[in-house]
Short mmCIF file of C-alpha atoms in Angstrom, two decimals:
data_model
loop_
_atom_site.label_atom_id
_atom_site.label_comp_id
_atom_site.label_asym_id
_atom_site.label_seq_id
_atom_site.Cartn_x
_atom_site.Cartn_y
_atom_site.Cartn_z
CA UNK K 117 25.95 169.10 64.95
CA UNK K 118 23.51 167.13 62.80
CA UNK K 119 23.15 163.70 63.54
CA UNK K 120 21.81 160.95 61.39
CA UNK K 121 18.38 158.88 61.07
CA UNK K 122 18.17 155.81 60.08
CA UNK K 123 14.66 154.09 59.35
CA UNK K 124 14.39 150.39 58.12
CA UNK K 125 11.22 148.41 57.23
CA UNK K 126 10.26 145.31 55.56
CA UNK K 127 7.49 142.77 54.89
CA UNK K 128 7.93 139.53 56.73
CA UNK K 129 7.00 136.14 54.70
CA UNK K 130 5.22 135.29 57.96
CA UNK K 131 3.95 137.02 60.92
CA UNK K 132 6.69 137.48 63.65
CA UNK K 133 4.20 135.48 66.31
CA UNK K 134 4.39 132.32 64.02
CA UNK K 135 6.03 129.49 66.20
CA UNK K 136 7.75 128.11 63.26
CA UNK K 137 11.48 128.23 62.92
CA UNK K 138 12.37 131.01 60.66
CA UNK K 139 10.41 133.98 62.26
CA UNK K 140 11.78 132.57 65.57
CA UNK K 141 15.33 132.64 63.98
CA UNK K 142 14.64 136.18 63.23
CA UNK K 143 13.37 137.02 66.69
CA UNK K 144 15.89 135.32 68.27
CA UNK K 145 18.73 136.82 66.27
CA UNK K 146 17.14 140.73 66.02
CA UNK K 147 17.85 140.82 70.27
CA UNK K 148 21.59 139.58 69.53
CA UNK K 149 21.91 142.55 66.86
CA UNK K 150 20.36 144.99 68.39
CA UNK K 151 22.27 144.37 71.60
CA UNK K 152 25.59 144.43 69.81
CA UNK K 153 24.24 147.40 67.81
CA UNK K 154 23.77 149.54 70.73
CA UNK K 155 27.35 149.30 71.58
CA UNK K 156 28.76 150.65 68.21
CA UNK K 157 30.92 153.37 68.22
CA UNK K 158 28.52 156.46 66.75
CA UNK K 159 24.94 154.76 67.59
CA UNK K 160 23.21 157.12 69.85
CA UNK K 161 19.65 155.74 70.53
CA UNK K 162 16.99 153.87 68.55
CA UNK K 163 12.80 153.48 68.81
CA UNK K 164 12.13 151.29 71.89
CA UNK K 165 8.91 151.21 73.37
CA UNK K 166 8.26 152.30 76.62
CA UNK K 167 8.17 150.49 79.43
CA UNK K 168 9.76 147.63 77.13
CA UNK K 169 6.22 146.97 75.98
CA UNK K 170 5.47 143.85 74.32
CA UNK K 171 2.97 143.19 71.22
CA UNK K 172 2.28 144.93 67.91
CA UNK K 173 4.23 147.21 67.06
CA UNK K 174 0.54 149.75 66.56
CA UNK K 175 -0.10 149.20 70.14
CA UNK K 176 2.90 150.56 71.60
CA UNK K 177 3.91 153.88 73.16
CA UNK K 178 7.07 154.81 71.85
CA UNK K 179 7.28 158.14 73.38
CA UNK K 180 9.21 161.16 72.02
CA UNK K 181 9.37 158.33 68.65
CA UNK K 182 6.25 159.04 68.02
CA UNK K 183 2.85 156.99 66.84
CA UNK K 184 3.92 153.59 65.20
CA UNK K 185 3.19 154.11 61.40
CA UNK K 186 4.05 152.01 58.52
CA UNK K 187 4.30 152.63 54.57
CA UNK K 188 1.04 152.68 52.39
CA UNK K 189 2.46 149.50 50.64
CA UNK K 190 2.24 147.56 53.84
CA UNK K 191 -1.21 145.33 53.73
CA UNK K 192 -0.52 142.70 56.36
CA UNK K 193 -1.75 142.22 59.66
CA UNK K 194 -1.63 144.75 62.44
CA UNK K 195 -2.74 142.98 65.75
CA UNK K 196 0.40 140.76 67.74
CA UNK K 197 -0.45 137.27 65.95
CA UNK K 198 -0.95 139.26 62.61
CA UNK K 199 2.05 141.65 62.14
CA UNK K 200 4.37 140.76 59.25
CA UNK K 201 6.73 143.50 59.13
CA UNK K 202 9.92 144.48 60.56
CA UNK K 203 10.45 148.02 61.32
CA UNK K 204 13.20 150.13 63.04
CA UNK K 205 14.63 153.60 63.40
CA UNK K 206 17.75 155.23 64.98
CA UNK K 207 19.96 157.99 65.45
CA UNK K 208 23.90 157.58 64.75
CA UNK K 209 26.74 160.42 65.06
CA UNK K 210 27.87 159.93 61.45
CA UNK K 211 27.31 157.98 58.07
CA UNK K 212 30.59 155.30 58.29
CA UNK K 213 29.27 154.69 61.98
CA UNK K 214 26.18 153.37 60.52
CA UNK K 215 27.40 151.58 57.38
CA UNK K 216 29.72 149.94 59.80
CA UNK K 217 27.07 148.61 62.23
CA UNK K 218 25.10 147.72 59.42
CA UNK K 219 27.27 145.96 57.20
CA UNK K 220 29.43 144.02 59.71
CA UNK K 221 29.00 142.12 62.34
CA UNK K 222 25.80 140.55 63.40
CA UNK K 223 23.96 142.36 61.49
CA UNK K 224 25.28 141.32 58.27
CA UNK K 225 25.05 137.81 58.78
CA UNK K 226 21.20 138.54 59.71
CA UNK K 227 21.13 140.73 56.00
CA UNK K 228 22.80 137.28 54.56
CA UNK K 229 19.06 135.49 55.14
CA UNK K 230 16.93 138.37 54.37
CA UNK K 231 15.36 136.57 51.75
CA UNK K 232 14.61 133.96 54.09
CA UNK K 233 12.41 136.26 56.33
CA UNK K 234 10.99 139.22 53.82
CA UNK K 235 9.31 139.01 51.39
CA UNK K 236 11.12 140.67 47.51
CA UNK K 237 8.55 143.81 47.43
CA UNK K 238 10.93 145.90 44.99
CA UNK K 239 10.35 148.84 47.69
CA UNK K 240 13.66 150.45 49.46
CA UNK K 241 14.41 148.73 52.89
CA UNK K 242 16.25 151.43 54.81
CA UNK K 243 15.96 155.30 54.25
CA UNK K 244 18.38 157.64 56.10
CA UNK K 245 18.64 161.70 56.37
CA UNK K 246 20.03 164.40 58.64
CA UNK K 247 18.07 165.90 61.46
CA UNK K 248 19.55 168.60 63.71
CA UNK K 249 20.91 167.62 67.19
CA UNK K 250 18.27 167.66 69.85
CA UNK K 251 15.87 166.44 67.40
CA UNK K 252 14.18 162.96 67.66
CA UNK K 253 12.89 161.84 64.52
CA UNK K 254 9.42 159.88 64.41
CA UNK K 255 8.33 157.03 62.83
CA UNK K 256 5.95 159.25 60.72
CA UNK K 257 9.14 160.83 59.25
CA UNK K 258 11.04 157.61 58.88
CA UNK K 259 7.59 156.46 56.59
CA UNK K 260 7.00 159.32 54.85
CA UNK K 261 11.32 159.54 53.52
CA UNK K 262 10.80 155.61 52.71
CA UNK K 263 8.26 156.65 50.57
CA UNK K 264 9.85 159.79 49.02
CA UNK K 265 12.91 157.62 48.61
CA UNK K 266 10.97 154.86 46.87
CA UNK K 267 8.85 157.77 44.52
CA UNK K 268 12.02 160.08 43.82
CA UNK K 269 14.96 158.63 44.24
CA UNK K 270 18.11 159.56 46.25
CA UNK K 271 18.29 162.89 47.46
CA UNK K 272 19.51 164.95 50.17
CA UNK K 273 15.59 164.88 52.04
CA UNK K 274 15.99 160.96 51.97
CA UNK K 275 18.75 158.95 50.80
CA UNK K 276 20.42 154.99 50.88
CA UNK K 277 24.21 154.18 51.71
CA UNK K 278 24.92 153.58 48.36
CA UNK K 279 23.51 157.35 47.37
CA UNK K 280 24.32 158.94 50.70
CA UNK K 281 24.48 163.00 50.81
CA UNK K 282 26.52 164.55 53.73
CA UNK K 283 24.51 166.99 55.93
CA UNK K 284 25.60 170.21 53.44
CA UNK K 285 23.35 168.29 50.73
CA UNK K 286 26.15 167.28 48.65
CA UNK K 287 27.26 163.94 47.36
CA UNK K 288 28.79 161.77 50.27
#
């Protein structure tokens, strides 16, 4: 049965290490979510480092996720005081399962202050697409479907909620 990926990323105003109160709003509130998150009906497992490593996100071993990697539009820093991005990816049972988790709860009160923590880059900030069970999807793939996303469009290779495709390829 085909399960979903989800990849998100986006370019923070300031680095995540930055002491001052809205990154550490952000950090404080991304635990919350993704703890609450990981107990949604149709979530199945998301990118975590190993070990529960700390520090940039390029440092990391993520394991069967893969090398970190990040889209060609992201020119920040890449070192743990540095890093200005937000990045995740995840593997649901099912489309609604993810629109739910994503637009209720938690996490939509966090999507309510975006625009206090990313920057407006007029690039997509989530991507998702099917991959076939027993598959783990890498960050590579997440990057490189944000990026066909952003150059094509919606499509059944990489797609947004709002132009979602079932795993057949047609309209969902």
């Amino acid at each position: 049965m085909p399960r979903l990926a989800l990849y998100t990323f986006g370019v923070l105003k300031s680095p995540l290490a930055d002491p001052s109160p809205l990154p550490r709003a952000l950090r404080d509130r991304g635990e919350a979510v993704y703890r609450k998150v990981s107990r949604h009906p149709g979530y199945l497992a998301r990118a975590e480092a190993v070990n529960g490593g700390r520090g940039a996100h390029f440092d990391l071993d993520w394991g069967a996720w893969g090398e970190f990697a990040v889209p060609a539009w992201y020119g920040k820093g890449r070192t743990a005081e540095t890093t200005a991005m937000d990045a995740t990816l995840s593997l649901w049972t099912d489309l609604r399962s993810a629109f739910d988790a994503v637009y209720t709860g938690p996490h939509r009160e966090a999507l309510n202050r975006r625009h206090d923590w990313f920057e407006r880059t007029g690039k997509p900030s989530h991507v998702l697409w099917w991959v076939s069970e027993g598959v783990t999807p890498v960050w590579q793939d997440g990057v490189s479907r944000l990026e066909h996303l952003h150059d094509h469009g919606s499509a059944p290779h990489a797609f947004t909620f709002r132009h979602a495709f079932a795993p057949d390829g047609t309209a969902a």
